CSV table of C-alpha atoms in Angstrom, one decimal:
chain,number,residue,atom,x,y,z
L,1,MET,CA,-8.3,66.4,-100.5
L,2,SER,CA,-11.7,67.7,-99.6
L,3,SER,CA,-12.1,70.8,-97.8
L,4,GLN,CA,-13.7,69.1,-94.6
L,5,ILE,CA,-10.8,66.6,-94.5
L,6,LYS,CA,-8.4,69.3,-94.7
L,7,ILE,CA,-10.0,71.3,-91.9
L,8,ASN,CA,-10.1,68.2,-89.8
L,9,LYS,CA,-6.5,67.5,-90.3
L,10,LEU,CA,-5.7,71.2,-89.4
L,11,ALA,CA,-7.8,71.1,-86.3
L,12,GLU,CA,-5.5,68.3,-85.0
L,13,ARG,CA,-2.4,70.6,-85.2
L,14,TYR,CA,-3.7,74.1,-84.6
L,15,PRO,CA,-5.7,75.6,-81.6
L,16,PHE,CA,-8.7,76.5,-83.7
L,17,ASN,CA,-12.1,75.0,-84.1
L,18,ASN,CA,-13.7,74.2,-87.4
L,19,GLU,CA,-15.4,77.5,-87.8
L,20,GLU,CA,-12.3,79.5,-87.1
L,21,LEU,CA,-10.3,77.4,-89.5
L,22,GLU,CA,-12.9,78.1,-92.2
L,23,GLN,CA,-12.5,81.8,-91.6
L,24,LEU,CA,-8.7,81.6,-91.5
L,25,ILE,CA,-8.6,79.7,-94.8
L,26,ARG,CA,-10.7,82.5,-96.3
L,27,CYS,CA,-8.3,85.1,-94.9
L,28,HIS,CA,-5.2,83.2,-96.4
L,29,SER,CA,-6.9,83.1,-99.8
L,30,ALA,CA,-7.6,86.9,-99.6
L,31,LEU,CA,-3.9,87.6,-98.8
L,32,LEU,CA,-2.8,85.3,-101.8
L,33,ASP,CA,-4.9,87.4,-104.2
L,34,VAL,CA,-2.4,89.7,-106.1
L,35,HIS,CA,-5.2,91.6,-107.7
L,36,ASN,CA,-6.4,92.9,-104.4
L,37,THR,CA,-4.5,95.9,-103.3
L,38,ASP,CA,-6.0,96.4,-99.9
L,39,SER,CA,-3.7,96.3,-96.9
L,40,PHE,CA,-3.0,93.2,-94.8
L,41,LEU,CA,-5.4,94.2,-92.0
L,42,THR,CA,-8.0,95.2,-94.4
L,43,LYS,CA,-8.0,91.9,-96.2
L,44,ILE,CA,-8.3,90.0,-92.9
L,45,ALA,CA,-11.1,92.1,-91.7
L,46,LEU,CA,-13.2,92.0,-94.7
L,47,SER,CA,-12.8,88.2,-95.1
L,48,SER,CA,-14.9,88.0,-91.9
L,49,PRO,CA,-18.6,87.0,-92.5
L,50,TYR,CA,-19.4,89.6,-89.9
L,51,SER,CA,-18.2,92.4,-92.0
L,52,TYR,CA,-20.7,91.8,-94.8
L,53,PHE,CA,-23.6,90.1,-93.1
L,54,PHE,CA,-23.9,92.3,-90.0
L,55,LEU,CA,-22.3,95.8,-90.9
L,56,PRO,CA,-23.8,98.2,-93.3
L,57,GLY,CA,-22.0,99.1,-96.5
L,58,ASN,CA,-18.3,99.8,-96.1
L,59,GLU,CA,-18.3,100.2,-92.3
L,60,MET,CA,-15.7,97.6,-91.6
L,61,ARG,CA,-13.4,99.1,-94.2
L,62,ARG,CA,-14.0,102.7,-92.7
L,63,ARG,CA,-13.1,101.2,-89.2
L,64,ILE,CA,-9.9,99.6,-90.4
L,65,GLU,CA,-8.8,102.7,-92.3
L,66,LEU,CA,-9.4,104.7,-89.2
L,67,VAL,CA,-7.4,102.3,-87.1
L,68,GLU,CA,-4.6,102.1,-89.6
L,69,ASN,CA,-4.2,105.8,-90.3
L,70,ASN,CA,-5.1,107.3,-87.0
L,71,ILE,CA,-4.6,104.9,-84.2
L,72,LEU,CA,-1.9,102.3,-84.8
L,73,PRO,CA,1.7,103.2,-85.5
L,74,GLN,CA,2.3,103.9,-89.2
L,75,GLY,CA,3.3,100.7,-91.0
L,76,PHE,CA,2.1,98.4,-88.2
L,77,GLY,CA,0.1,96.0,-90.5
L,78,SER,CA,3.2,95.2,-92.6
L,79,CYS,CA,5.2,94.7,-89.5
L,80,LEU,CA,2.7,92.3,-88.0
L,81,ARG,CA,2.6,90.3,-91.1
L,82,ALA,CA,6.3,90.0,-91.0
L,83,ALA,CA,6.4,89.1,-87.4
L,84,MET,CA,3.8,86.4,-88.0
L,85,SER,CA,5.7,84.8,-91.0
L,86,VAL,CA,8.4,83.2,-88.9
L,87,ASP,CA,10.7,81.1,-91.0
L,88,LEU,CA,9.9,77.6,-89.5
L,89,PHE,CA,10.1,74.2,-90.9
L,90,VAL,CA,6.4,73.1,-90.5
L,91,ASP,CA,5.4,69.5,-90.8
L,92,CYS,CA,2.2,70.0,-92.8
L,93,ALA,CA,-1.0,68.5,-91.6
L,94,ASN,CA,-2.5,68.7,-95.1
L,95,GLU,CA,0.1,66.5,-96.8
L,96,GLY,CA,2.2,69.3,-97.9
L,97,GLU,CA,-0.3,71.0,-100.1
L,98,ASP,CA,0.2,74.5,-98.8
L,99,LEU,CA,3.1,75.5,-96.6
L,100,THR,CA,2.2,79.2,-96.7
L,101,LEU,CA,-1.2,78.3,-95.3
L,102,GLU,CA,0.6,76.3,-92.4
L,103,ARG,CA,2.8,79.3,-91.8
L,104,PHE,CA,-0.1,81.7,-91.7
L,105,LEU,CA,-2.0,79.5,-89.2
L,106,GLU,CA,1.1,79.3,-87.1
L,107,GLY,CA,1.5,83.0,-87.2
L,108,VAL,CA,-2.1,83.7,-86.0
L,109,ALA,CA,-1.8,81.0,-83.4
L,110,ASP,CA,1.4,82.7,-82.0
L,111,CYS,CA,-0.6,85.9,-81.5
L,112,GLY,CA,-2.4,84.4,-78.6
L,113,GLN,CA,-3.5,80.9,-78.9
L,114,ARG,CA,-0.1,79.5,-78.3
L,115,GLY,CA,0.2,81.2,-75.1
L,116,HIS,CA,1.6,84.2,-73.3
L,117,LYS,CA,5.4,83.7,-74.4
L,118,GLU,CA,4.7,83.2,-78.1
L,119,ALA,CA,2.5,86.3,-78.0
L,120,LEU,CA,5.2,88.3,-76.4
L,121,ARG,CA,7.6,87.1,-79.1
L,122,VAL,CA,5.3,88.6,-81.8
L,123,VAL,CA,4.9,91.8,-79.8
L,124,TRP,CA,8.8,92.2,-79.7
L,125,ASP,CA,9.2,91.3,-83.3
L,126,CYS,CA,6.5,93.9,-84.4
L,127,ALA,CA,8.1,96.6,-82.3
L,128,SER,CA,11.5,95.8,-83.5
L,129,TYR,CA,10.3,96.1,-87.2
L,130,LEU,CA,8.7,99.4,-86.2
L,131,GLY,CA,12.0,100.6,-84.5
L,132,GLY,CA,14.1,99.8,-87.5
L,133,PHE,CA,15.0,96.1,-87.0
L,134,GLU,CA,17.0,96.8,-83.9
L,135,ASP,CA,18.1,94.3,-81.4
L,136,GLU,CA,17.6,97.0,-78.7
L,137,LEU,CA,14.7,99.2,-78.4
L,138,LYS,CA,13.4,102.3,-76.7
L,139,PRO,CA,10.7,101.3,-74.1
L,140,SER,CA,8.5,103.9,-75.7
L,141,VAL,CA,8.3,102.0,-79.0
L,142,ILE,CA,6.8,98.9,-77.4
L,143,VAL,CA,4.6,100.6,-74.7
L,144,ASP,CA,3.0,103.1,-77.3
L,145,MET,CA,2.4,100.2,-79.8
L,146,CYS,CA,0.7,98.2,-77.0
L,147,TYR,CA,-1.3,101.2,-75.8
L,148,ARG,CA,-2.6,101.8,-79.4
L,149,LEU,CA,-3.4,98.2,-79.9
L,150,ALA,CA,-5.7,98.4,-76.8
L,151,PHE,CA,-7.7,101.3,-78.4
L,152,ALA,CA,-7.6,99.7,-82.0
L,153,ALA,CA,-9.0,96.4,-80.5
L,154,ASP,CA,-12.1,98.4,-79.2
L,155,VAL,CA,-12.7,100.6,-82.3
L,156,THR,CA,-12.7,97.4,-84.6
L,157,VAL,CA,-15.7,95.8,-83.0
L,158,SER,CA,-17.4,98.6,-81.1
L,159,PRO,CA,-19.9,100.9,-82.7
L,160,ASN,CA,-19.9,103.0,-79.5
L,161,ALA,CA,-16.2,103.4,-79.1
L,162,ASP,CA,-15.3,107.2,-79.3
L,163,ALA,CA,-12.8,107.1,-82.0
L,164,GLN,CA,-12.3,110.7,-82.2
L,165,ALA,CA,-11.8,111.3,-78.6
L,166,ILE,CA,-9.1,108.3,-78.7
L,167,ILE,CA,-7.4,110.1,-81.6
L,168,ALA,CA,-7.3,113.4,-79.8
L,169,LYS,CA,-5.8,111.6,-76.8
L,170,LEU,CA,-3.0,109.9,-78.7
L,171,GLU,CA,-2.2,113.1,-80.7
L,172,SER,CA,-1.9,115.1,-77.4
L,173,GLU,CA,0.6,112.9,-75.9
L,174,HIS,CA,3.8,114.1,-77.3
L,175,ASP,CA,5.9,113.2,-74.2
L,176,GLY,CA,5.1,109.5,-74.3
L,177,ALA,CA,1.7,107.5,-74.2
L,178,CYS,CA,2.2,105.9,-70.8
L,179,LEU,CA,5.3,107.2,-68.9
L,180,PRO,CA,4.8,105.0,-65.8
L,181,LEU,CA,5.0,101.9,-68.0
L,182,GLU,CA,8.0,103.2,-70.0
L,183,LYS,CA,10.0,104.0,-66.9
L,184,SER,CA,9.1,100.8,-65.5
L,185,LEU,CA,10.4,98.8,-68.6
L,186,ALA,CA,13.5,101.0,-68.8
L,187,GLN,CA,14.6,99.7,-65.2
L,188,PHE,CA,15.0,96.3,-66.8
L,189,GLY,CA,17.4,97.5,-69.4
L,190,GLN,CA,20.6,99.7,-69.7
L,191,LYS,CA,21.2,103.2,-70.9
L,192,GLY,CA,17.5,103.7,-71.7
L,193,LEU,CA,17.3,100.6,-74.1
L,194,VAL,CA,16.0,97.1,-73.7
L,195,GLN,CA,16.5,93.8,-75.3
L,196,ARG,CA,14.2,90.9,-75.9
L,197,GLU,CA,15.0,89.0,-72.7
L,198,ASN,CA,14.5,92.3,-70.6
L,199,PHE,CA,11.1,92.9,-72.1
L,200,VAL,CA,9.9,89.4,-71.5
L,201,GLU,CA,11.2,89.3,-67.9
L,202,TRP,CA,9.3,92.8,-67.3
L,203,ALA,CA,6.2,91.7,-68.9
L,204,GLU,CA,5.9,88.5,-67.0
L,205,MET,CA,6.8,90.2,-63.6
L,206,MET,CA,4.9,93.5,-64.0
L,207,VAL,CA,2.4,93.4,-66.7
L,208,PRO,CA,1.0,89.9,-67.7
L,209,GLN,CA,-1.9,91.3,-69.6
L,210,LEU,CA,0.4,93.3,-72.0
L,211,SER,CA,0.5,90.7,-74.7
L,212,SER,CA,-3.3,90.4,-74.6
L,213,THR,CA,-3.5,93.9,-76.4
L,214,LEU,CA,-2.1,92.2,-79.5
L,215,SER,CA,-4.1,88.9,-78.9
L,216,THR,CA,-7.4,90.7,-78.5
L,217,PHE,CA,-6.8,93.0,-81.6
L,218,MET,CA,-6.1,89.9,-83.8
L,219,HIS,CA,-9.1,88.0,-82.4
L,220,ASN,CA,-11.5,91.0,-82.9
L,221,LEU,CA,-10.1,91.4,-86.6
L,222,LEU,CA,-10.5,87.8,-87.5
L,223,PHE,CA,-13.5,86.6,-85.5
L,224,HIS,CA,-15.2,89.8,-84.1
L,225,THR,CA,-16.2,89.3,-80.4
L,226,LYS,CA,-16.9,85.7,-80.6
L,227,TYR,CA,-14.8,84.3,-77.9
L,228,THR,CA,-14.3,80.5,-78.0
L,229,THR,CA,-13.4,79.6,-74.4
L,230,HIS,CA,-12.8,75.8,-75.0
L,231,HIS,CA,-9.2,76.6,-76.0
L,232,PHE,CA,-8.9,80.3,-75.4
L,233,ASN,CA,-5.2,80.6,-74.1
L,234,PHE,CA,-5.4,84.2,-73.2
L,235,VAL,CA,-7.7,86.6,-71.4
L,236,PRO,CA,-9.1,89.2,-73.7
L,237,PHE,CA,-8.0,92.6,-72.8
L,238,LYS,CA,-10.8,95.2,-71.9
L,239,TYR,CA,-9.9,98.9,-71.4
L,240,PRO,CA,-11.3,100.0,-68.0
L,241,LYS,CA,-14.6,101.8,-68.1
L,242,LEU,CA,-15.4,103.8,-65.0
L,243,ASP,CA,-19.0,104.4,-63.8
L,244,GLN,CA,-18.1,107.7,-61.9
L,245,THR,CA,-15.7,110.5,-62.4
L,246,SER,CA,-12.3,110.1,-61.0
L,247,SER,CA,-10.1,112.7,-59.6
L,248,ILE,CA,-7.1,110.4,-59.9
L,249,PHE,CA,-7.6,109.1,-63.4
L,250,GLY,CA,-9.2,111.9,-65.1
L,251,GLY,CA,-10.6,111.0,-68.5
L,252,VAL,CA,-11.8,107.7,-69.6
L,253,HIS,CA,-8.8,107.3,-71.8
L,254,CYS,CA,-6.3,107.9,-69.1
L,255,SER,CA,-2.9,106.2,-69.6
L,256,ASN,CA,-2.7,105.4,-66.0
L,257,LEU,CA,-5.8,103.3,-66.4
L,258,PHE,CA,-4.0,101.4,-69.1
L,259,ALA,CA,-1.0,100.8,-66.9
L,260,LEU,CA,-3.1,99.2,-64.3
L,261,ALA,CA,-5.3,97.2,-66.7
L,262,VAL,CA,-2.2,95.3,-68.0
L,263,THR,CA,-1.1,94.2,-64.4
L,264,SER,CA,-4.1,91.8,-64.0
L,265,PRO,CA,-6.9,90.3,-66.1
L,266,LEU,CA,-9.2,91.3,-63.4
L,267,MET,CA,-8.5,95.0,-63.9
L,268,GLY,CA,-10.2,95.2,-67.3
L,269,GLY,CA,-13.7,96.0,-68.1
L,270,SER,CA,-16.3,97.8,-65.8
L,271,TRP,CA,-15.1,99.5,-62.8
L,272,HIS,CA,-17.6,100.5,-60.0
L,273,ASN,CA,-16.8,103.2,-57.6
L,274,LEU,CA,-17.3,102.0,-54.0
L,275,TYR,CA,-15.6,105.0,-52.3
L,276,SER,CA,-14.0,108.3,-53.0
L,277,PHE,CA,-13.1,111.6,-51.4
L,278,GLU,CA,-14.8,113.3,-54.3
L,279,HIS,CA,-18.2,111.4,-53.9
L,280,HIS,CA,-18.2,110.3,-50.2
L,281,GLY,CA,-16.0,112.7,-48.4
L,282,ASN,CA,-12.9,112.2,-46.3
L,283,SER,CA,-13.8,109.7,-43.4
L,284,MET,CA,-12.7,106.4,-42.5
L,285,ASN,CA,-16.1,105.6,-41.2
L,286,ARG,CA,-17.7,106.3,-44.7
L,287,LEU,CA,-14.9,104.4,-46.3
L,288,GLN,CA,-15.4,101.3,-44.2
L,289,TYR,CA,-19.3,101.5,-44.6
L,290,SER,CA,-18.7,101.6,-48.4
L,291,ILE,CA,-16.5,98.7,-48.6
L,292,LEU,CA,-17.5,96.1,-45.6
L,293,GLY,CA,-19.1,93.1,-47.1
L,294,TYR,CA,-18.1,93.8,-50.7
L,295,SER,CA,-17.0,90.4,-52.2
L,296,GLY,CA,-14.8,90.3,-55.0
L,297,PRO,CA,-11.7,92.0,-56.7
L,298,SER,CA,-11.2,95.6,-55.7
L,299,VAL,CA,-8.5,98.1,-56.2
L,300,THR,CA,-7.6,100.8,-53.7
L,301,VAL,CA,-5.8,103.8,-55.2
L,302,MET,CA,-4.2,106.7,-53.5
L,303,GLU,CA,-2.9,110.1,-54.7
L,304,THR,CA,-0.5,111.8,-52.4
L,305,ASP,CA,-0.2,115.4,-51.8
L,306,GLN,CA,3.1,115.2,-53.8
L,307,GLY,CA,1.2,113.8,-56.9
L,308,HIS,CA,2.4,110.2,-56.5
L,309,ILE,CA,0.0,107.4,-57.0
L,310,LEU,CA,0.0,103.9,-55.2
L,311,GLY,CA,-2.2,101.4,-53.9
L,312,ALA,CA,-3.4,97.7,-53.5
L,313,PHE,CA,-5.4,95.1,-55.3
L,314,LEU,CA,-7.3,92.4,-53.5
L,315,ASN,CA,-9.6,89.5,-54.5
L,316,THR,CA,-11.4,89.0,-51.2
L,317,THR,CA,-14.3,90.0,-49.0
L,318,TRP,CA,-13.7,93.3,-47.2
L,319,LYS,CA,-14.4,92.6,-43.4
L,320,LYS,CA,-13.3,94.0,-40.1
L,321,SER,CA,-10.8,91.6,-38.3
L,322,LYS,CA,-8.3,91.7,-35.8
L,323,GLU,CA,-6.2,89.2,-37.9
L,324,PHE,CA,-4.9,89.6,-41.4
L,325,TYR,CA,-6.8,88.0,-44.4
L,326,GLY,CA,-6.8,87.7,-48.2
L,327,ASP,CA,-5.2,85.4,-50.7
L,328,SER,CA,-2.3,85.2,-53.2
L,329,ASN,CA,-4.1,87.2,-55.8
L,330,ALA,CA,-3.2,90.4,-53.8
L,331,PHE,CA,-0.6,92.7,-54.7
L,332,ILE,CA,0.5,96.3,-53.9
L,333,PHE,CA,1.8,98.8,-56.4
L,334,GLN,CA,3.2,102.2,-57.2
L,335,LEU,CA,1.5,103.5,-60.3
L,336,HIS,CA,3.1,107.0,-60.8
L,337,PRO,CA,5.6,108.1,-61.5
L,338,THR,CA,6.9,104.6,-62.3
L,339,LEU,CA,4.7,101.4,-62.5
L,340,THR,CA,6.0,98.8,-60.0
L,341,VAL,CA,4.1,95.8,-58.9
L,342,PHE,CA,4.9,94.0,-55.7
L,343,ASN,CA,3.5,90.4,-55.7
L,344,PRO,CA,3.3,88.1,-52.8
L,345,THR,CA,6.6,86.4,-51.7
L,346,GLY,CA,4.8,83.2,-50.4
L,347,THR,CA,6.5,83.6,-47.1
L,348,GLU,CA,3.8,85.3,-45.1
L,349,THR,CA,0.2,85.8,-45.7
L,350,ASN,CA,-0.6,89.2,-44.2
L,351,PHE,CA,-2.3,90.6,-47.2
L,352,VAL,CA,-4.9,93.0,-45.5
L,353,ARG,CA,-6.2,93.9,-42.1
L,354,LEU,CA,-9.1,96.2,-41.5
L,355,GLN,CA,-9.6,97.5,-38.1
L,356,ASP,CA,-9.4,101.2,-37.0
L,357,GLY,CA,-7.5,101.7,-40.1
L,358,ILE,CA,-6.5,99.7,-43.1
L,359,GLY,CA,-3.1,97.9,-43.5
L,360,PHE,CA,-1.5,96.0,-46.3
L,361,GLY,CA,1.3,93.6,-45.7
L,362,GLY,CA,3.9,93.8,-42.8
L,363,THR,CA,2.7,93.2,-39.1
L,364,GLN,CA,-0.1,94.5,-37.0
L,365,ASP,CA,2.2,97.0,-35.4
L,366,MET,CA,3.9,98.0,-38.7
L,367,PRO,CA,2.0,97.5,-41.8
L,368,ARG,CA,3.8,97.9,-45.2
L,369,LEU,CA,1.2,100.2,-46.5
L,370,TYR,CA,-1.1,101.8,-43.8
L,371,ILE,CA,-4.0,104.2,-43.9
L,372,PRO,CA,-4.8,105.3,-40.3
L,373,ALA,CA,-8.3,106.2,-39.1
L,374,SER,CA,-7.3,109.8,-39.4
L,375,MET,CA,-6.3,109.2,-42.9
L,376,GLU,CA,-3.4,111.5,-42.2
L,377,ALA,CA,0.3,110.7,-41.9
L,378,CYS,CA,-0.1,107.4,-43.9
L,379,ASN,CA,2.8,104.9,-44.2
L,380,ALA,CA,4.5,103.3,-47.3
L,381,GLY,CA,7.2,101.0,-46.3
L,382,VAL,CA,9.9,99.4,-48.5
L,383,MET,CA,9.9,95.8,-47.3
L,384,ASP,CA,8.0,93.2,-45.5
L,385,LYS,CA,7.6,89.4,-45.6
L,386,THR,CA,4.3,89.3,-47.4
L,387,PHE,CA,5.0,91.2,-50.7
L,388,HIS,CA,8.3,91.7,-52.6
L,389,GLU,CA,10.4,94.6,-51.5
L,390,GLY,CA,10.7,97.9,-53.2
L,391,ASN,CA,9.7,101.4,-53.2
L,392,LEU,CA,5.9,102.3,-53.1
L,393,LEU,CA,6.9,105.9,-53.3
L,394,PRO,CA,9.7,107.3,-55.4
L,395,THR,CA,13.2,107.1,-53.7
L,396,GLU,CA,13.4,110.7,-53.0
L,397,ALA,CA,10.1,110.7,-51.1
L,398,LEU,CA,9.7,109.8,-47.5
L,399,GLU,CA,7.8,106.8,-46.2
L,400,LYS,CA,5.1,109.0,-44.5
L,401,PHE,CA,2.6,110.7,-46.9
L,402,ASN,CA,-0.6,112.6,-46.8
L,403,ILE,CA,-3.5,111.6,-49.0
L,404,LYS,CA,-4.8,114.1,-51.6
L,405,SER,CA,-7.4,111.6,-53.0
L,406,LEU,CA,-8.4,108.1,-52.4
L,407,GLU,CA,-10.6,105.9,-54.3
L,408,VAL,CA,-11.7,102.2,-54.0
L,409,TRP,CA,-13.2,100.5,-57.1
L,410,GLY,CA,-14.9,97.2,-57.5
L,411,VAL,CA,-13.3,95.7,-60.7
L,412,GLY,CA,-13.4,92.4,-62.5
L,413,GLY,CA,-16.3,93.1,-64.9
L,414,ASP,CA,-20.2,93.4,-64.5
L,415,GLU,CA,-20.7,90.0,-63.2
L,416,ALA,CA,-18.1,90.3,-60.5
L,417,ILE,CA,-19.2,93.7,-59.5
L,418,LYS,CA,-22.9,92.7,-59.1
L,419,LYS,CA,-22.0,89.6,-57.1
L,420,GLY,CA,-19.9,92.0,-54.8
L,421,LEU,CA,-22.6,94.5,-54.4
L,422,ASP,CA,-25.0,91.9,-53.7
L,423,ALA,CA,-22.9,90.5,-50.8
L,424,ARG,CA,-22.4,94.0,-49.6
L,425,GLU,CA,-26.1,94.6,-49.3
L,426,ALA,CA,-26.6,91.2,-47.7
L,427,GLN,CA,-23.9,92.2,-45.2
L,428,ARG,CA,-25.6,95.6,-44.4
L,429,ALA,CA,-29.0,93.7,-43.9
L,430,LEU,CA,-27.3,91.3,-41.5
L,431,THR,CA,-25.7,94.1,-39.6
L,432,ASP,CA,-29.0,96.1,-39.4
L,433,SER,CA,-30.9,93.0,-38.3
L,434,THR,CA,-28.2,92.1,-35.7
L,435,ILE,CA,-28.2,95.6,-34.3
L,436,TYR,CA,-31.9,95.6,-33.9
L,437,GLN,CA,-31.9,92.2,-32.1
L,438,ALA,CA,-29.2,93.4,-29.9
L,439,ARG,CA,-31.6,95.7,-28.2
L,440,VAL,CA,-33.3,92.8,-26.4
L,441,ILE,CA,-30.9,89.8,-26.4
L,442,LYS,CA,-28.8,89.5,-23.3
L,443,ASP,CA,-25.6,87.7,-24.6
L,444,LYS,CA,-24.3,90.1,-27.1
L,445,SER,CA,-21.1,88.2,-28.0
L,446,SER,CA,-22.4,86.1,-30.9
L,447,LEU,CA,-23.9,89.3,-32.5
L,448,VAL,CA,-20.7,91.3,-32.1
L,449,LYS,CA,-18.9,88.5,-33.8
L,450,ASP,CA,-21.5,88.3,-36.5
L,451,ILE,CA,-21.2,92.0,-37.6
L,452,ASN,CA,-17.4,92.1,-37.1
L,453,LEU,CA,-17.4,94.6,-34.3
L,454,LEU,CA,-14.8,94.7,-31.5
L,455,ASP,CA,-16.0,94.1,-28.0
L,456,SER,CA,-16.3,97.5,-26.3
L,457,ASN,CA,-17.8,99.4,-23.5
L,458,LEU,CA,-21.2,99.5,-25.2
L,459,TYR,CA,-23.0,96.8,-23.2
L,460,LYS,CA,-20.8,97.0,-20.1
L,461,HIS,CA,-23.5,98.8,-18.0
L,462,LEU,CA,-25.9,96.0,-18.8
L,463,ASP,CA,-23.5,93.3,-17.7
L,464,ALA,CA,-22.8,95.1,-14.5
L,465,ALA,CA,-26.7,95.4,-13.9
L,466,ARG,CA,-27.4,91.7,-14.5
L,467,GLY,CA,-28.1,89.7,-11.4
L,468,ARG,CA,-29.5,92.6,-9.5
L,469,ALA,CA,-33.1,92.0,-8.3
L,470,GLU,CA,-34.2,95.4,-9.5
L,471,PHE,CA,-32.9,94.8,-13.0
L,472,ARG,CA,-35.3,93.0,-15.4
L,473,VAL,CA,-36.3,92.6,-19.0
L,474,ASP,CA,-38.9,95.1,-20.1
L,475,ASP,CA,-41.0,93.0,-22.5
L,476,LYS,CA,-43.5,95.6,-23.2
L,477,HIS,CA,-40.9,98.3,-24.5
L,478,GLY,CA,-38.3,95.7,-25.8
L,479,GLY,CA,-35.5,96.6,-23.4
L,480,TYR,CA,-34.5,96.7,-19.9
L,481,VAL,CA,-35.8,98.5,-16.7
L,482,LEU,CA,-34.2,99.1,-13.5
L,483,GLU,CA,-36.7,99.4,-10.6
L,484,ARG,CA,-35.5,101.5,-7.6
L,485,ASP,CA,-37.0,101.7,-4.2
L,486,GLN,CA,-39.2,104.8,-3.7
């Protein structure tokens, strides 16, 4: 059978295009070479045309050795190979010529191209092999592996990745790479251990992007960064990159950033600071000015004076409104000490309301999460009809809290952020223009509506004056004049 006929037959069975299949066949041949003593991951990486056409010398080998020796858990490559080599009876598309090739292709597809559930199965099996082939695992084994995979995926393809800073960060975390995630997963098991079904339930409910750490690492290893969207069954994981310093997240490799990044595909990539106490001051007016009109995904994060972290994610345009607005992409969360995501129930749609203060969920009189105009004595409730119930603050904390730090970030990547900022600037221009016109237009109601302002006493003196003979428009000065008898 010719090579092209073989590829065409394989393309009918596996979620890869012809170019990817050619690459995977080269990888498989390298794995079968008994004279090649390189590791599993090195053989795969060096089979990529990118490694010898676009990288100088032994650059790819250097990167993989760095990843295997300093970033990934020891022995990860062998565990991954075992997890991919599932003992399945495969009906060969190439007339039974090579069952090992079929199993290899199936294993690669299971790392992401077969969908979320299969990728979670491979993640669990890898962690199980690392943990000693146990049916129950400590949450730290799984979380630490995925945390390291996120960094490994970046170092594999990015010449700008600060590998030494990443290594130093990993070596300094003796008490756990990402404690909020570990505590979150532990709640789904018993006695500090979790089983496969516990892990899958937790991942699907709390961290749907977790399996993408493995999927992205494998894709970068095999195909570099060339993403093929026509059959791409996962969203690539991207570690958040902040454009400003953060008093809540600290360094760029903060594990709390990783915890948030795995909650939604829109949390990865570039983050743009819209507002923070550190850069804009503690003021509701400045907060509202910074976010009004911004269109696109954003995350509001607060650290309390007790060191707890909580917040809300929205994918809607910020606006002033007497009514609630938003969509079902919204969720509220506790980030520290334990990651807990409260997704919409589907019963109510009171996602966000911005008036004098900002409320998420609940009702106008009692929002689930509320930041008043004073930014003091905020509220974090346990239940409402919009989001699933649970503690936004630890059980020992009161529902009332004071803010130590508050930050709002535009997220979703460079394109989404640019679109959001453009929308904000357009809103500001409209507001400025409307306020200017309001100086000479008699009926202010439509203008007030345009700029999302509440009706107020601002123009009442003008309304009371209308109809009086001595009150007229002053065309010369662009306003009004009251003529009194001398």
